[in-house]
mmCIF file of C-alpha atoms in Angstrom:
data_model
loop_
_atom_site.group_PDB
_atom_site.id
_atom_site.type_symbol
_atom_site.label_atom_id
_atom_site.label_comp_id
_atom_site.label_asym_id
_atom_site.label_seq_id
_atom_site.Cartn_x
_atom_site.Cartn_y
_atom_site.Cartn_z
ATOM 1 C CA MET A 1 -29.665 -6.708 3.361
ATOM 2 C CA GLU A 2 -27.770 -5.015 0.549
ATOM 3 C CA LYS A 3 -25.718 -1.919 1.125
ATOM 4 C CA ALA A 4 -27.034 1.191 -0.598
ATOM 5 C CA VAL A 5 -24.886 2.322 -3.503
ATOM 6 C CA ASN A 6 -23.482 5.805 -3.233
ATOM 7 C CA ILE A 7 -24.406 7.582 -6.490
ATOM 8 C CA LYS A 8 -20.973 9.193 -6.833
ATOM 9 C CA ASP A 9 -19.399 5.712 -6.770
ATOM 10 C CA LEU A 10 -20.865 5.094 -10.217
ATOM 11 C CA PHE A 11 -18.468 7.702 -11.614
ATOM 12 C CA LEU A 12 -15.335 6.677 -9.681
ATOM 13 C CA PRO A 13 -12.794 3.960 -10.393
ATOM 14 C CA SER A 14 -13.194 1.005 -8.032
ATOM 15 C CA TRP A 15 -10.049 1.868 -6.037
ATOM 16 C CA LYS A 16 -11.659 5.221 -5.082
ATOM 17 C CA ARG A 17 -15.137 3.983 -4.162
ATOM 18 C CA SER A 18 -16.648 4.628 -0.740
ATOM 19 C CA ASP A 19 -16.867 0.937 0.228
ATOM 20 C CA PRO A 20 -13.511 -0.180 1.705
ATOM 21 C CA LEU A 21 -14.115 -3.793 0.620
ATOM 22 C CA VAL A 22 -14.475 -2.679 -3.006
ATOM 23 C CA ARG A 23 -11.281 -0.610 -2.720
ATOM 24 C CA LEU A 24 -9.388 -3.523 -1.177
ATOM 25 C CA LYS A 25 -10.526 -5.927 -3.882
ATOM 26 C CA ALA A 26 -9.526 -3.419 -6.566
ATOM 27 C CA VAL A 27 -6.027 -3.056 -5.114
ATOM 28 C CA GLN A 28 -5.595 -6.815 -4.780
ATOM 29 C CA ILE A 29 -6.955 -7.836 -8.178
ATOM 30 C CA GLU A 30 -6.862 -4.990 -10.690
ATOM 31 C CA ALA A 31 -3.752 -4.073 -12.669
ATOM 32 C CA LEU A 32 -3.297 -0.626 -11.141
ATOM 33 C CA ASN A 33 -0.378 1.433 -12.360
ATOM 34 C CA PRO A 34 2.416 2.360 -9.914
ATOM 35 C CA ASP A 35 1.230 5.990 -9.675
ATOM 36 C CA ILE A 36 -2.126 4.854 -8.317
ATOM 37 C CA LEU A 37 -0.530 2.381 -5.908
ATOM 38 C CA GLU A 38 1.761 5.135 -4.651
ATOM 39 C CA GLU A 39 -1.213 7.469 -4.171
ATOM 40 C CA ILE A 40 -3.001 4.806 -2.126
ATOM 41 C CA ILE A 41 0.080 4.092 0.006
ATOM 42 C CA LEU A 42 0.622 7.761 0.827
ATOM 43 C CA ASN A 43 -3.049 8.449 1.581
ATOM 44 C CA ASP A 44 -3.220 8.845 5.374
ATOM 45 C CA MET A 45 -7.018 8.635 5.235
ATOM 46 C CA GLU A 46 -6.938 5.160 3.663
ATOM 47 C CA THR A 47 -7.300 2.052 5.827
ATOM 48 C CA LEU A 48 -4.126 0.284 6.859
ATOM 49 C CA GLU A 49 -5.263 -2.962 5.218
ATOM 50 C CA ILE A 50 -5.705 -1.281 1.835
ATOM 51 C CA ARG A 51 -2.386 0.557 2.131
ATOM 52 C CA LYS A 52 -0.647 -2.747 2.937
ATOM 53 C CA ALA A 53 -2.275 -4.397 -0.076
ATOM 54 C CA ALA A 54 -0.980 -1.569 -2.278
ATOM 55 C CA ILE A 55 2.525 -1.943 -0.831
ATOM 56 C CA LEU A 56 2.492 -5.646 -1.653
ATOM 57 C CA ARG A 57 1.450 -4.915 -5.241
ATOM 58 C CA LEU A 58 4.094 -2.236 -5.857
ATOM 59 C CA LYS A 59 6.925 -4.018 -7.648
ATOM 60 C CA ASP A 60 9.010 -0.991 -8.680
ATOM 61 C CA GLU A 61 12.168 -0.965 -6.537
ATOM 62 C CA ASN A 62 12.924 2.733 -7.143
ATOM 63 C CA ARG A 63 9.384 3.789 -6.184
ATOM 64 C CA SER A 64 9.496 1.571 -3.115
ATOM 65 C CA GLU A 65 12.776 3.165 -2.041
ATOM 66 C CA LYS A 66 11.369 6.669 -2.589
ATOM 67 C CA LEU A 67 8.252 5.850 -0.563
ATOM 68 C CA PHE A 68 10.343 4.360 2.216
ATOM 69 C CA GLN A 69 12.429 7.559 2.353
ATOM 70 C CA ASN A 70 9.277 9.693 2.228
ATOM 71 C CA ILE A 71 7.635 7.829 5.106
ATOM 72 C CA TYR A 72 10.663 7.371 7.379
ATOM 73 C CA GLY A 73 12.801 10.373 6.419
ATOM 74 C CA ASP A 74 16.247 10.619 8.010
ATOM 75 C CA ASP A 75 15.765 7.379 9.952
ATOM 76 C CA ALA A 76 15.128 5.396 6.761
ATOM 77 C CA GLU A 77 18.613 3.914 6.416
ATOM 78 C CA ASP A 78 18.837 2.745 10.030
ATOM 79 C CA LEU A 79 15.313 1.384 9.926
ATOM 80 C CA ARG A 80 15.962 -0.462 6.651
ATOM 81 C CA LYS A 81 19.066 -2.093 8.146
ATOM 82 C CA GLN A 82 17.091 -3.148 11.208
ATOM 83 C CA LEU A 83 14.266 -4.556 9.096
ATOM 84 C CA LEU A 84 16.684 -6.543 6.936
ATOM 85 C CA GLU A 85 18.441 -7.857 10.034
ATOM 86 C CA ASN A 86 15.103 -8.923 11.503
ATOM 87 C CA ILE A 87 14.217 -10.739 8.276
ATOM 88 C CA ARG A 88 17.542 -12.561 8.252
ATOM 89 C CA ASP A 89 17.101 -13.503 11.916
ATOM 90 C CA GLU A 90 13.587 -14.808 11.179
ATOM 91 C CA LYS A 91 14.891 -16.937 8.295
ATOM 92 C CA ARG A 92 17.626 -18.394 10.517
ATOM 93 C CA ILE A 93 15.059 -19.296 13.174
ATOM 94 C CA ARG A 94 12.995 -21.212 10.628
#
């Protein structure tokens, strides 16, 4: 059984459509600009899976740093150090 198409979806870019699978595929495959990826990442209403996919596609170091600061605020530096330490520990274990 096919899912009914929402009429407004015909006028939206694929990363804004109502179907989460379409949005996920758009984030994973399409060449979205960093502004769009940032919008997806900061959208609290978006699914975690789609936000993670957008994070993985964002290659701009300065934007990534800004988003990290925006999300974690004053704890960002301590959290970053802990994350990096965890990554190094994981690599040593392997």
